[in-house]
Coordinates of C-alpha atoms and ligand atoms in Angstrom, one line a residue:
Chain A
X1134 CA 39.7 162.7 82.2
X1135 CA 39.8 164.9 85.3
X1136 CA 43.6 165.6 85.1
X1137 CA 43.2 167.3 81.7
X1138 CA 40.7 169.9 82.9
X1139 CA 41.9 173.5 82.7
X1140 CA 40.4 176.9 83.6
X1141 CA 40.6 179.8 81.2
X1142 CA 38.9 182.9 82.5
X1143 CA 35.4 181.8 83.6
X1144 CA 35.6 178.7 81.5
X1145 CA 36.3 175.2 82.7
X1146 CA 37.6 173.2 79.7
X1147 CA 37.5 169.4 79.6
X1148 CA 41.0 169.4 78.2
X1149 CA 43.6 171.9 77.1
X1150 CA 43.2 171.3 73.3
X1151 CA 41.5 174.1 71.4
X1152 CA 41.2 174.9 67.7
X1153 CA 42.9 178.0 66.2
X1154 CA 40.7 180.6 64.6
X1155 CA 40.4 180.4 60.9
X1156 CA 41.4 176.8 60.6
X1157 CA 38.2 175.1 61.9
X1158 CA 35.3 177.0 60.4
X1159 CA 32.5 177.0 63.0
X1160 CA 33.2 173.3 63.9
X1161 CA 30.4 171.8 61.9
X1162 CA 32.8 171.1 59.0
X1163 CA 34.6 168.7 61.2
X1164 CA 31.6 166.7 62.3
X1165 CA 32.4 163.7 60.0
X1166 CA 35.8 163.4 61.6
X1167 CA 35.4 163.9 65.3
X1168 CA 33.1 164.6 68.2
X1169 CA 33.5 168.3 68.9
X1170 CA 32.6 167.6 72.6
X1171 CA 36.0 165.8 72.9
X1172 CA 37.8 169.1 72.5
X1173 CA 38.6 171.7 75.1
X1174 CA 37.0 174.5 73.2
X1175 CA 36.2 175.5 69.6
X1176 CA 37.6 178.9 68.5
X1177 CA 35.7 179.9 65.4
X1178 CA 36.7 181.8 62.2
X1179 CA 37.4 185.5 62.7
X1180 CA 34.4 187.9 62.3
X1181 CA 34.1 191.6 61.7
X1182 CA 31.3 194.1 62.1
X1183 CA 30.5 194.3 58.4
X1184 CA 30.6 191.4 55.9
X1185 CA 33.9 191.0 54.1
X1186 CA 34.8 189.4 50.8
X1187 CA 38.4 188.8 51.7
X1188 CA 41.4 189.1 49.5
X1189 CA 41.9 188.2 45.8
X1190 CA 43.2 184.7 44.9
X1191 CA 45.6 183.1 45.2
X1192 CA 45.3 183.4 49.0
X1193 CA 47.6 180.7 50.1
X1194 CA 51.0 179.3 49.2
X1195 CA 53.0 176.4 50.6
X1196 CA 56.4 177.2 52.0
X1197 CA 59.0 174.9 53.7
X1198 CA 57.2 173.3 56.7
X1199 CA 54.5 175.9 56.6
X1200 CA 52.1 178.0 54.6
X1201 CA 51.4 181.6 53.9
X1202 CA 47.8 182.9 54.0
X1203 CA 46.2 186.1 53.2
X1204 CA 42.5 185.2 53.3
X1205 CA 41.7 188.7 54.4
X1206 CA 39.0 187.9 57.0
X1207 CA 36.3 186.8 54.5
X1208 CA 33.2 186.5 56.7
X1209 CA 29.5 187.2 56.6
X1210 CA 29.7 189.9 59.3
X1211 CA 28.7 189.7 62.9
X1212 CA 24.9 190.0 62.4
X1213 CA 24.5 187.1 60.0
X1214 CA 27.0 185.2 62.0
X1215 CA 24.9 185.5 65.2
X1216 CA 21.7 184.6 63.3
X1217 CA 23.0 181.7 61.3
X1218 CA 26.0 180.2 63.0
X1219 CA 25.6 180.8 66.7
X1220 CA 22.3 178.7 67.2
X1221 CA 24.3 175.6 66.2
X1222 CA 26.7 176.1 69.1
X1223 CA 23.9 175.2 71.5
X1224 CA 23.8 171.7 70.2
X1225 CA 27.2 171.0 71.9
X1226 CA 28.6 170.8 75.4
X1227 CA 32.0 172.2 74.2
X1228 CA 32.4 175.9 74.7
X1229 CA 32.6 178.1 71.5
X1230 CA 34.9 181.1 71.5
X1231 CA 34.3 183.7 68.9
X1232 CA 37.3 185.5 67.3
X1233 CA 36.7 189.2 66.5
X1234 CA 38.7 191.6 64.4
X1235 CA 38.2 195.4 63.9
X1236 CA 39.5 198.1 61.7
X1237 CA 39.0 200.8 64.2
X1238 CA 39.3 200.4 68.0
X1239 CA 35.6 201.1 68.6
X1240 CA 34.5 198.2 66.4
X1241 CA 35.9 195.8 69.0
X1242 CA 33.6 197.3 71.6
X1243 CA 30.6 197.0 69.3
X1244 CA 31.4 193.4 68.4
X1245 CA 31.8 192.5 72.1
X1246 CA 28.5 194.1 72.9
X1247 CA 26.6 192.3 70.1
X1248 CA 28.0 189.0 71.2
X1249 CA 27.4 189.6 74.9
X1250 CA 23.8 188.5 74.7
X1251 CA 24.2 185.6 72.4
X1252 CA 23.7 182.2 74.0
X1253 CA 26.2 179.6 73.0
X1254 CA 29.1 182.1 72.8
X1255 CA 31.3 181.2 75.8
X1256 CA 34.1 183.7 75.2
X1257 CA 35.7 186.2 72.9
X1258 CA 39.1 186.0 71.4
X1259 CA 40.3 189.4 70.3
X1260 CA 42.4 189.4 67.2
X1261 CA 44.5 192.5 67.4
X1262 CA 47.2 190.9 65.3
X1263 CA 45.9 189.8 61.9
X1264 CA 48.6 190.9 59.4
X1265 CA 46.3 190.7 56.4
X1266 CA 44.2 193.7 56.6
X1267 CA 45.1 197.3 56.1
X1268 CA 44.4 199.0 59.3
X1269 CA 43.5 202.7 59.1
X1270 CA 46.7 203.9 60.7
X1271 CA 48.8 201.5 58.8
X1272 CA 50.0 199.5 61.7
X1273 CA 48.5 196.4 63.4
X1274 CA 47.2 197.2 66.9
X1275 CA 49.2 194.4 68.4
X1276 CA 52.4 196.3 67.9
X1277 CA 51.2 199.2 70.1
X1278 CA 50.8 198.5 73.9
X1279 CA 48.5 201.5 74.3
X1280 CA 46.2 200.3 71.5
X1281 CA 46.2 196.8 72.9
X1282 CA 45.3 198.3 76.3
X1283 CA 42.5 200.4 75.0
X1284 CA 41.0 197.6 72.9
X1285 CA 41.2 195.2 75.9
X1286 CA 39.4 197.7 78.1
X1287 CA 36.7 198.4 75.5
X1288 CA 36.0 194.7 75.1
X1289 CA 36.1 194.1 78.8
X1290 CA 33.6 196.9 79.4
X1291 CA 31.2 195.4 77.0
X1292 CA 31.2 191.8 78.0
X1293 CA 31.1 189.5 81.1
X1294 CA 32.2 186.6 79.0
X1295 CA 35.8 185.3 79.0
X1296 CA 38.1 187.7 77.1
X1297 CA 41.2 186.4 75.4
X1298 CA 43.6 188.7 73.7
X1299 CA 45.5 187.2 70.7
X1300 CA 48.9 188.6 70.2
X1301 CA 51.4 188.8 67.4
X1302 CA 55.0 187.7 67.7
X1303 CA 56.0 190.5 65.4
X1304 CA 56.7 193.1 68.1
X1305 CA 59.9 194.4 69.5
X1306 CA 59.0 193.1 73.0
X1307 CA 56.1 190.7 73.4
X1308 CA 56.3 191.0 77.2
X1309 CA 55.3 194.6 77.1
X1310 CA 52.3 193.9 75.0
X1311 CA 51.3 191.0 77.1
X1312 CA 51.5 193.0 80.3
X1313 CA 49.4 195.8 78.7
X1314 CA 46.6 193.3 77.9
X1315 CA 46.8 191.7 81.4
X1316 CA 46.6 195.1 83.1
X1317 CA 43.6 196.1 81.0
X1318 CA 41.6 193.2 82.2
X1319 CA 42.3 190.3 79.8
X1320 CA 41.3 186.8 81.2
X1321 CA 43.9 185.0 79.0
X1322 CA 46.2 185.5 76.1
X1323 CA 46.5 183.6 72.8
X1324 CA 49.8 183.5 71.1
X1325 CA 50.9 183.4 68.4
X1326 CA 49.2 184.7 65.4
X1327 CA 50.9 184.2 62.0
X1328 CA 54.1 185.9 61.0
X1329 CA 54.2 188.0 57.8
X1330 CA 56.2 186.6 55.0
X1331 CA 56.6 186.5 51.2
X1332 CA 57.0 183.7 48.6
X1333 CA 58.0 184.3 45.0
X1334 CA 57.2 182.2 41.9
X1335 CA 60.4 182.4 39.9
X1336 CA 58.8 181.4 36.6
X1337 CA 56.3 184.3 36.6
X1338 CA 58.3 186.5 39.1
X1339 CA 55.0 187.1 40.8
X1340 CA 54.4 186.8 44.5
X1341 CA 52.8 183.4 45.2
X1342 CA 49.8 185.1 46.9
X1343 CA 47.9 188.0 45.2
X1344 CA 48.1 190.4 48.2
X1345 CA 51.9 189.9 48.2
X1346 CA 52.5 189.4 51.9
X1347 CA 50.8 186.7 53.9
X1348 CA 50.9 185.2 57.3
X1349 CA 53.2 182.2 58.0
X1350 CA 51.8 179.3 60.0
X1351 CA 52.5 175.6 60.5
X1352 CA 55.5 173.7 61.9
X1353 CA 57.9 176.4 60.6
X1354 CA 56.7 178.9 63.3
X1355 CA 56.7 176.5 66.3
X1356 CA 60.0 177.6 67.8
X1357 CA 58.8 181.2 67.6
X1358 CA 55.5 180.4 69.2
X1359 CA 57.3 178.5 72.0
X1360 CA 59.7 181.4 72.5
X1361 CA 56.8 183.8 72.9
X1362 CA 54.9 181.6 75.3
X1363 CA 58.0 181.2 77.5
X1364 CA 58.7 184.9 77.6
X1365 CA 55.1 185.8 78.3
X1366 CA 54.7 183.0 80.9
X1367 CA 57.5 184.6 82.8
X1368 CA 55.8 188.0 82.6
X1369 CA 52.0 187.6 83.3
X1370 CA 49.8 185.6 85.7
X1371 CA 46.9 185.0 83.4
X1372 CA 46.7 181.8 81.4
X1373 CA 48.3 181.5 78.0
X1374 CA 46.8 179.6 75.1
X1375 CA 49.9 178.5 73.0
X1376 CA 49.7 177.9 69.3
X1377 CA 51.9 177.9 66.2
X1378 CA 52.8 174.7 64.4
X1379 CA 51.1 172.2 66.7
X1380 CA 50.5 168.9 64.9
X1381 CA 51.2 166.2 67.5
X1382 CA 50.7 165.7 71.2
X1383 CA 54.5 166.2 71.6
X1384 CA 54.2 169.6 70.1
X1385 CA 51.4 170.4 72.5
X1386 CA 53.5 169.2 75.4
X1387 CA 56.3 171.5 74.4
X1388 CA 54.0 174.4 74.6
X1389 CA 52.6 173.4 78.0
X1390 CA 56.1 172.9 79.4
X1391 CA 57.1 176.3 78.0
X1392 CA 54.3 177.9 79.9
X1393 CA 51.0 177.4 78.1
X1394 CA 47.9 176.5 80.1
X1395 CA 46.2 175.3 77.0
X1396 CA 47.1 174.9 73.3
X1397 CA 45.4 175.5 69.9
X1398 CA 45.8 173.6 66.7
X1399 CA 45.6 175.6 63.4
X1400 CA 47.3 174.5 60.2
X1401 CA 47.5 171.0 61.8
X1402 CA 43.8 170.6 61.0
X1403 CA 44.5 170.9 57.3
X1404 CA 47.1 168.2 57.4
X1405 CA 44.9 165.8 59.4
X1406 CA 41.4 166.8 60.3
X1407 CA 41.6 164.5 63.3
X1408 CA 44.8 165.9 64.7
X1409 CA 43.0 167.7 67.6
X1410 CA 41.4 164.5 69.0
X1411 CA 44.6 162.6 68.4
X1412 CA 46.5 165.2 70.5
X1413 CA 43.9 164.8 73.3
X1414 CA 44.4 161.0 73.2
X1415 CA 48.2 161.5 73.2
X1416 CA 48.1 163.8 76.2
X1417 CA 45.9 161.4 78.1
X1418 CA 48.4 158.6 77.6
X1419 CA 51.3 160.8 78.5
X1420 CA 49.5 162.0 81.7
X1421 CA 48.8 158.4 82.8
X1422 CA 52.3 157.1 81.9
X1423 CA 54.0 160.0 83.7
X1424 CA 51.5 160.2 86.6
X1425 CA 50.8 163.8 86.0
X1426 CA 47.9 165.0 88.2
X1427 CA 46.9 168.2 86.4
X1428 CA 47.9 170.4 83.5
X1429 CA 49.2 173.1 85.9
X1430 CA 51.9 170.6 86.9
X1431 CA 53.3 170.8 83.4
X1432 CA 52.7 174.5 82.6
X1433 CA 56.0 176.3 82.7
X1434 CA 57.8 173.2 84.0
X1435 CA 60.7 173.8 81.7
X1436 CA 63.9 172.6 83.5
X1437 CA 66.7 175.0 83.0
X1438 CA 70.4 174.1 82.8
X1439 CA 72.2 175.3 85.8
X1440 CA 75.7 175.5 84.7
Chain B
X1204 CA 30.2 161.3 55.0
X1205 CA 33.8 162.4 54.5
X1206 CA 36.4 159.8 55.6
X1207 CA 40.0 160.3 56.6
X1208 CA 41.8 157.0 56.1
X1209 CA 44.9 155.0 55.4
X1210 CA 44.7 153.4 52.0
X1211 CA 46.6 150.7 50.2
X1212 CA 47.9 151.3 46.7
X1213 CA 46.8 148.6 44.2
X1214 CA 49.0 149.9 41.4
X1215 CA 50.7 153.1 40.3
X1216 CA 52.0 153.3 36.8
X1217 CA 52.9 155.7 34.0
X1218 CA 50.2 155.6 31.4
X1219 CA 51.4 158.2 28.9
X1220 CA 54.0 160.8 28.2
X1221 CA 52.4 163.0 30.8
X1222 CA 50.2 161.0 33.1
X1223 CA 50.4 158.5 35.9
X1224 CA 47.5 156.4 37.0
X1225 CA 47.1 155.2 40.6
X1226 CA 44.6 152.7 41.8
X1227 CA 43.8 152.9 45.5
X1228 CA 41.9 150.4 47.6
X1229 CA 39.2 152.6 49.2
X1230 CA 36.0 150.7 49.9
X1231 CA 34.4 153.1 52.3
X1232 CA 35.0 156.2 50.2
X1233 CA 34.3 154.5 46.9
X1234 CA 30.9 153.4 48.1
X1235 CA 29.7 157.0 48.5
X1236 CA 31.7 158.8 45.9
X1237 CA 30.3 160.2 42.6
X1238 CA 32.0 161.5 39.5
X1239 CA 33.3 165.0 39.9
X1240 CA 34.2 164.6 43.5
X1241 CA 37.8 164.5 44.6
X1242 CA 40.2 163.2 47.2
X1243 CA 43.1 164.9 49.0
X1244 CA 46.2 162.8 49.4
X1245 CA 49.1 163.2 51.8
X1246 CA 52.2 162.9 49.6
X1247 CA 54.8 162.9 52.3
X1248 CA 54.9 161.4 55.8
X1249 CA 57.6 163.8 56.8
X1250 CA 55.6 167.0 56.2
X1251 CA 57.4 168.0 53.1
X1252 CA 55.4 169.1 51.1
X1253 CA 53.1 170.0 54.0
X1254 CA 49.7 170.2 52.4
X1255 CA 47.6 167.4 50.9
X1256 CA 47.2 167.3 47.1
X1257 CA 43.7 167.4 45.7
X1258 CA 43.1 164.8 43.0
X1259 CA 39.9 164.1 41.0
X1260 CA 38.3 160.7 41.0
X1261 CA 39.2 159.3 37.7
X1262 CA 37.6 155.9 37.9
X1263 CA 35.3 154.4 40.4
X1264 CA 34.6 150.8 41.4
X1265 CA 32.7 149.6 44.5
X1266 CA 36.0 149.1 46.3
X1267 CA 38.6 151.2 44.6
X1268 CA 39.3 154.7 43.2
X1269 CA 41.7 155.6 40.5
X1270 CA 43.4 158.9 40.0
X1271 CA 45.1 160.2 36.9
X1272 CA 47.8 162.7 37.6
X1273 CA 50.4 164.8 35.9
X1274 CA 53.8 165.0 37.6
X1275 CA 54.4 168.7 38.2
X1276 CA 56.2 169.5 41.5
X1277 CA 57.3 168.0 44.7
X1278 CA 54.0 166.4 45.7
X1279 CA 53.3 164.6 42.5
X1280 CA 57.0 163.6 42.2
X1281 CA 56.6 161.8 45.5
X1282 CA 53.3 160.3 44.5
X1283 CA 55.0 158.9 41.4
X1284 CA 57.4 156.9 43.6
X1285 CA 54.7 155.2 45.6
X1286 CA 54.8 151.4 45.1
X1287 CA 52.0 148.8 45.0
X1288 CA 51.2 147.7 48.5
X1289 CA 52.3 150.9 50.2
X1290 CA 49.9 153.1 52.0
X1291 CA 48.8 156.7 51.8
X1292 CA 46.6 159.0 53.9
X1293 CA 43.5 159.8 51.8
X1294 CA 40.5 162.1 52.6
X1295 CA 37.3 161.9 50.6
X1296 CA 34.9 162.0 49.0
X1297 CA 35.1 165.7 48.9
X1298 CA 33.0 168.4 47.1
X1299 CA 30.0 168.2 44.9
X1300 CA 30.2 166.2 41.7
X1301 CA 28.4 166.4 38.4
X1302 CA 24.6 166.5 38.3
X1303 CA 23.5 163.8 35.9
X1304 CA 19.9 164.0 36.7
X1305 CA 19.3 167.0 34.5
X1306 CA 17.3 166.2 31.3
X1307 CA 19.7 165.4 28.4
X1308 CA 20.4 162.4 26.1
X1309 CA 23.7 163.5 24.7
X1310 CA 26.7 164.4 26.9
X1311 CA 29.5 166.4 25.5
X1312 CA 32.5 165.8 27.8
X1313 CA 35.1 168.5 27.3
X1314 CA 38.6 168.0 28.9
X1315 CA 41.6 170.1 28.6
X1316 CA 44.9 168.8 29.9
X1317 CA 44.5 166.7 33.1
X1318 CA 40.9 168.1 33.1
X1319 CA 40.0 164.8 31.5
X1320 CA 40.7 163.0 34.8
X1321 CA 37.2 163.5 36.4
X1322 CA 35.5 163.0 33.1
X1323 CA 36.3 159.3 32.9
X1324 CA 34.3 158.4 36.0
X1325 CA 31.5 160.6 34.6
X1326 CA 31.8 158.9 31.2
X1327 CA 31.4 155.4 32.8
X1328 CA 28.3 156.5 34.7
X1329 CA 26.7 158.0 31.7
X1330 CA 27.4 154.8 29.7
X1331 CA 25.5 152.9 32.3
X1332 CA 22.7 155.5 32.0
X1333 CA 22.7 154.8 28.2
X1334 CA 23.5 158.4 27.2
X1335 CA 25.1 159.3 23.9
X1336 CA 28.6 160.5 24.6
X1337 CA 30.9 162.8 22.7
X1338 CA 34.3 163.3 24.3
X1339 CA 36.4 166.3 23.2
X1340 CA 40.0 165.9 24.4
X1341 CA 42.2 168.9 24.0
X1342 CA 46.0 169.4 24.4
X1343 CA 48.8 171.5 23.0
X1344 CA 50.2 168.8 20.9
X1345 CA 49.4 165.2 19.8
X1346 CA 51.8 163.4 22.2
X1347 CA 50.1 165.0 25.2
X1348 CA 46.7 163.6 24.3
X1349 CA 45.3 161.0 26.7
X1350 CA 42.0 159.4 25.9
X1351 CA 42.2 155.9 27.3
X1352 CA 38.8 154.3 27.8
X1353 CA 36.7 157.2 26.4
X1354 CA 34.2 156.7 23.7
X1355 CA 33.0 159.1 21.0
X1356 CA 36.4 160.8 21.1
X1357 CA 37.2 163.9 19.1
X1358 CA 40.7 165.1 19.4
X1359 CA 41.8 168.8 19.3
X1360 CA 45.4 170.0 19.3
X1361 CA 46.6 173.6 19.3
X1362 CA 49.4 172.8 16.9
X1363 CA 47.3 170.5 14.6
X1364 CA 49.5 167.4 15.1
X1365 CA 46.3 165.5 15.7
X1366 CA 42.6 166.0 15.2
X1367 CA 41.1 169.4 14.8
X1368 CA 43.7 172.2 14.9
X1369 CA 43.1 175.0 17.3
X1370 CA 41.7 175.6 20.7
X1371 CA 39.4 173.0 22.1
X1372 CA 36.4 175.3 21.8
X1373 CA 36.6 175.0 18.0
X1374 CA 36.1 171.3 18.3
X1375 CA 33.3 171.9 20.8
X1376 CA 31.5 174.4 18.5
X1377 CA 31.7 171.8 15.7
X1378 CA 30.1 169.2 18.0
X1379 CA 27.4 171.7 19.0
X1380 CA 26.6 172.4 15.4
X1381 CA 26.5 168.7 14.4
X1382 CA 23.3 166.6 14.4
X1383 CA 23.0 165.9 18.1
X1384 CA 20.7 163.2 19.3
X1385 CA 18.2 164.8 21.6
X1386 CA 18.9 167.5 24.1
X1387 CA 22.6 167.8 24.9
X1388 CA 24.6 168.9 28.0
X1389 CA 28.2 170.0 28.3
X1390 CA 30.5 168.7 31.1
X1391 CA 33.9 170.4 31.2
X1392 CA 37.1 170.3 33.2
X1393 CA 40.3 172.1 32.6
X1394 CA 42.1 175.5 33.2
X1395 CA 39.9 178.5 34.0
X1396 CA 40.5 180.2 30.7
X1397 CA 39.3 177.1 28.8
X1398 CA 36.2 176.7 31.0
X1399 CA 35.3 180.3 30.5
X1400 CA 35.5 179.8 26.7
X1401 CA 33.5 176.6 27.0
X1402 CA 30.9 178.4 29.1
X1403 CA 30.7 181.0 26.3
X1404 CA 30.1 178.3 23.6
X1405 CA 27.4 176.7 25.9
X1406 CA 25.6 180.0 26.2
X1407 CA 25.8 180.6 22.5
X1408 CA 24.1 177.3 21.7
X1409 CA 21.8 177.4 24.7
X1410 CA 23.2 174.2 26.2
X1411 CA 23.4 173.4 29.9
X1412 CA 27.0 173.3 31.0
X1413 CA 28.7 172.1 34.2
X1414 CA 32.3 173.0 34.8
X1415 CA 34.7 171.6 37.3
X1416 CA 37.0 174.3 38.7
X1417 CA 40.5 174.1 40.2
X1418 CA 41.8 176.4 42.9
X1419 CA 44.7 176.2 45.3
X1420 CA 43.3 174.3 48.3
X1421 CA 44.5 174.4 51.9
X1422 CA 42.0 172.2 53.6
X1423 CA 39.6 170.7 51.1
X1424 CA 36.8 170.7 53.6
X1425 CA 35.6 174.3 53.6
X1426 CA 37.3 176.0 56.5
X1427 CA 40.4 177.8 55.2
X1428 CA 38.6 179.9 52.5
X1429 CA 41.6 179.7 50.2
X1430 CA 39.5 178.4 47.3
X1431 CA 36.9 181.2 47.1
X1432 CA 35.2 181.8 43.7
X1433 CA 32.9 184.7 42.8
X1434 CA 29.4 184.0 41.9
X1435 CA 27.2 185.7 39.3
X1436 CA 24.5 186.3 41.9
X1437 CA 27.0 187.9 44.2
X1438 CA 28.9 186.5 47.0
X1439 CA 31.6 183.8 47.1
X1440 CA 31.5 180.0 46.9
X1441 CA 34.1 177.6 48.3
X1442 CA 35.3 175.5 45.4
X1443 CA 36.1 172.6 47.7
X1444 CA 32.7 172.1 49.2
X1445 CA 30.2 174.1 47.0
X1446 CA 32.1 172.8 43.9
X1447 CA 34.4 171.8 42.3
X1448 CA 31.5 171.3 39.8
X1449 CA 29.3 174.3 39.2
X1450 CA 26.7 175.3 36.7
X1451 CA 28.7 177.5 34.3
X1452 CA 26.1 180.2 34.6
X1453 CA 26.7 180.5 38.3
X1454 CA 30.3 181.5 37.9
X1455 CA 31.4 185.1 37.6
X1456 CA 34.3 184.6 35.2
X1457 CA 36.1 187.9 35.2
X1458 CA 37.2 188.5 38.7
Ligands
FAD2851 C1 39.7 169.8 43.0 C2 41.0 169.5 42.3 C3 41.2 168.4 41.5 C4 42.4 168.1 40.9 N1 42.5 167.0 40.2 C5 43.6 166.7 39.6 C6 43.8 165.5 38.8 O1 42.9 164.7 38.7 N2 45.0 165.2 38.2 C7 46.0 166.1 38.3 O2 47.1 165.8 37.8 N3 45.9 167.2 39.0 C8 44.8 167.5 39.7 N4 44.7 168.7 40.4 C9 45.8 169.6 40.5 C10 46.8 169.0 41.5 O3 46.2 169.1 42.8 C11 48.1 169.8 41.5 O4 48.7 169.5 40.2 C12 49.1 169.2 42.5 O5 48.6 169.7 43.8 C13 50.5 169.7 42.3 O6 51.3 169.3 43.4 P1 52.9 169.3 43.3 O7 53.4 169.2 44.6 O8 53.3 168.2 42.3 O9 53.2 170.6 42.5 P2 53.6 172.1 43.2 O10 55.1 172.3 43.0 O11 53.1 172.2 44.6 O12 52.8 173.0 42.3 C14 52.7 172.8 40.9 C15 51.4 173.5 40.4 O13 50.3 172.9 41.1 C16 49.5 173.9 41.7 N5 49.0 173.3 43.0 C17 49.9 173.0 44.1 N6 49.2 172.6 45.2 C18 47.9 172.7 44.8 C19 46.7 172.5 45.6 N7 46.7 172.1 46.9 N8 45.5 172.7 45.0 C20 45.5 173.1 43.7 N9 46.6 173.4 42.9 C21 47.8 173.2 43.5 C22 50.4 175.1 41.9 O14 49.6 176.3 41.9 C23 51.4 175.0 40.8 O15 50.9 175.7 39.7 C24 43.5 169.0 41.0 C25 43.3 170.2 41.8 C26 42.1 170.4 42.4 C27 41.9 171.7 43.2
FMN2852 C1 44.0 179.9 56.8 C2 44.2 180.6 58.1 C3 43.2 181.5 58.5 C4 43.4 182.2 59.8 N1 42.4 183.0 60.2 C5 42.5 183.6 61.4 C6 41.5 184.5 61.9 O1 40.5 184.7 61.3 N2 41.7 185.1 63.2 C7 42.8 184.8 63.9 O2 42.9 185.4 65.0 N3 43.8 184.0 63.5 C8 43.7 183.4 62.3 N4 44.7 182.5 61.8 C9 45.8 182.3 62.7 C10 45.7 181.0 63.5 O3 44.6 181.0 64.3 C11 47.0 180.7 64.3 O4 47.2 181.7 65.2 C12 48.2 180.6 63.4 O5 47.9 179.9 62.2 C13 49.4 179.8 64.1 O6 49.0 178.5 64.4 P1 49.3 177.2 63.4 O7 50.7 177.2 63.1 O8 48.9 176.0 64.2 O9 48.4 177.4 62.2 C14 44.5 181.9 60.6 C15 45.5 181.0 60.1 C16 45.3 180.3 58.9 C17 46.4 179.3 58.5
FES2853 S1 40.3 174.5 50.4 FE1 39.9 175.3 52.4 S2 38.0 176.2 52.1 FE2 38.3 175.2 50.2

């Protein structure tokens, strides 16, 4: 459907529904449930320069309307990823966006460089905000506008592909961080990543996940995601991919109206593996019923009270 | 092929002190499923609890699947309240089940607690394959023992209120020492500690041993990496897709 097409950086997406990194594998895992080409884009699990075993178990815990995770970026490392996973991307029409994480700023540049020549990789989503890893300087990059700016420049310098910077809501002013990424050359912004939290087992008095603190996702974080999207929409000109708690097409619409150009489904994929395509169908119906001509007509169309 | 579907409940009843038994009309999933595989079930339509609950396939017919479950927390409490004729969201068949094509003539099924759940479907398949079956059912105390439908049962209780007193591995060792007909294989499901001990006994007697593991699961389809398990050869497996059944020798137990 033509009305649903959106442009993110250099990419024209068939519709504004993406998958959130770390909740969709590399897409193959969902082949029994849906046609990947029906999605706007597939954002694959986060990768790092070196292979990583991830954190000890338990790695997840359920919380009211959400879940905590501290997977710890378990992944085979970029080289194996390129050799084993990327060739599969060529089977599909849907663009694949690779999510990258680093422990030092220079790793982001190296990752972008390695992916630059890989056919089938349409874009790079830069995770500067994963709360589950111990960064060398004890702080996640996403909290520091200067670090975000340097990392964005570094990735930009090493790739012509679409660059998306993924932000954390856990900052004193997300507008400042968003502006830093935009000024440094980001094509788009993804928000939000998970929010750090804790859950306790009262029988054992242990934290419910082994690494104590994990990232909260799911419906519980939706209002925070929406708030961030609204604030950033009013600050930058580049498109925003909104995420956090999207399970239904109504959730997706909320994000679009708050200022997102596209949305991503994360935890929703665990609750219903077909939720992404159901959301696409829901949007189609809504667009027809309400005679909406394009996504831009909805993006940021929040009607304010004027009293 | 994994299927995500709405399924009708044929019955849901309490079958013992601890266990409930639910029969679900699932023709498409049942057709492809094998013992040791599992389902994930949405226990709430309102998102509370949020995640689906993994449940082993307890019995299998051509059109239905039964689960046997212990009521523990919110999810299983809701499951318990589901009535005949109502519908649930079910995903399956998931994971890799038991490999029954290995050479053996006697199967020693070893189930601790609700670990006996997947062993019933296996039992029924092995009966059809004309294997000799010994079933070792272990629990803390007599009233927690559930052995409905199993044959060749040997009971083991920690407090000695029924069968052999002590840990289930004691009963298992006894079985291993007995006059077994032909080559034997062990199939086990239960808590990690028990499985590790069972794997030890299997190694001692040189018997092949398959274990079905349980880990917290976020997705059940291999994408969230919450169910990782260390392998002896190095690296990690995902219990939901590479398991839940593994050759006991593959597992790195002390991690
Ligand atoms: C592959 C597999 C097969 C299983 N088969 C059976 C079965 O046949 N019969 C049966 O009674 N139980 C089975 N379980 C365990 C069952 O999934 C949990 O008992 C159930 O999820 C508890 O849900 P609850 O909401 O009632 O309890 P909660 O209050 O959520 O938790 C109670 C306990 O269950 C554990 N648990 C909660 N959610 C999960 C989850 N998603 N995955 C694993 N453990 C969890 C928690 O760690 C906690 O110790 C199986 C688990 C797995 C992984
Ligand atoms: C199990 C799990 C793993 C995740 N892994 C990654 C990751 O590797 N990289 C990343 O940028 N975000 C990761 N995320 C964050 C999601 O992409 C998303 O930003 C967040 O979960 C909020 O969306 P949701 O509420 O729809 O899940 C992960 C989330 C979950 C639940
Ligand atoms: S439960 Fe998600 S990968 Fe196994």
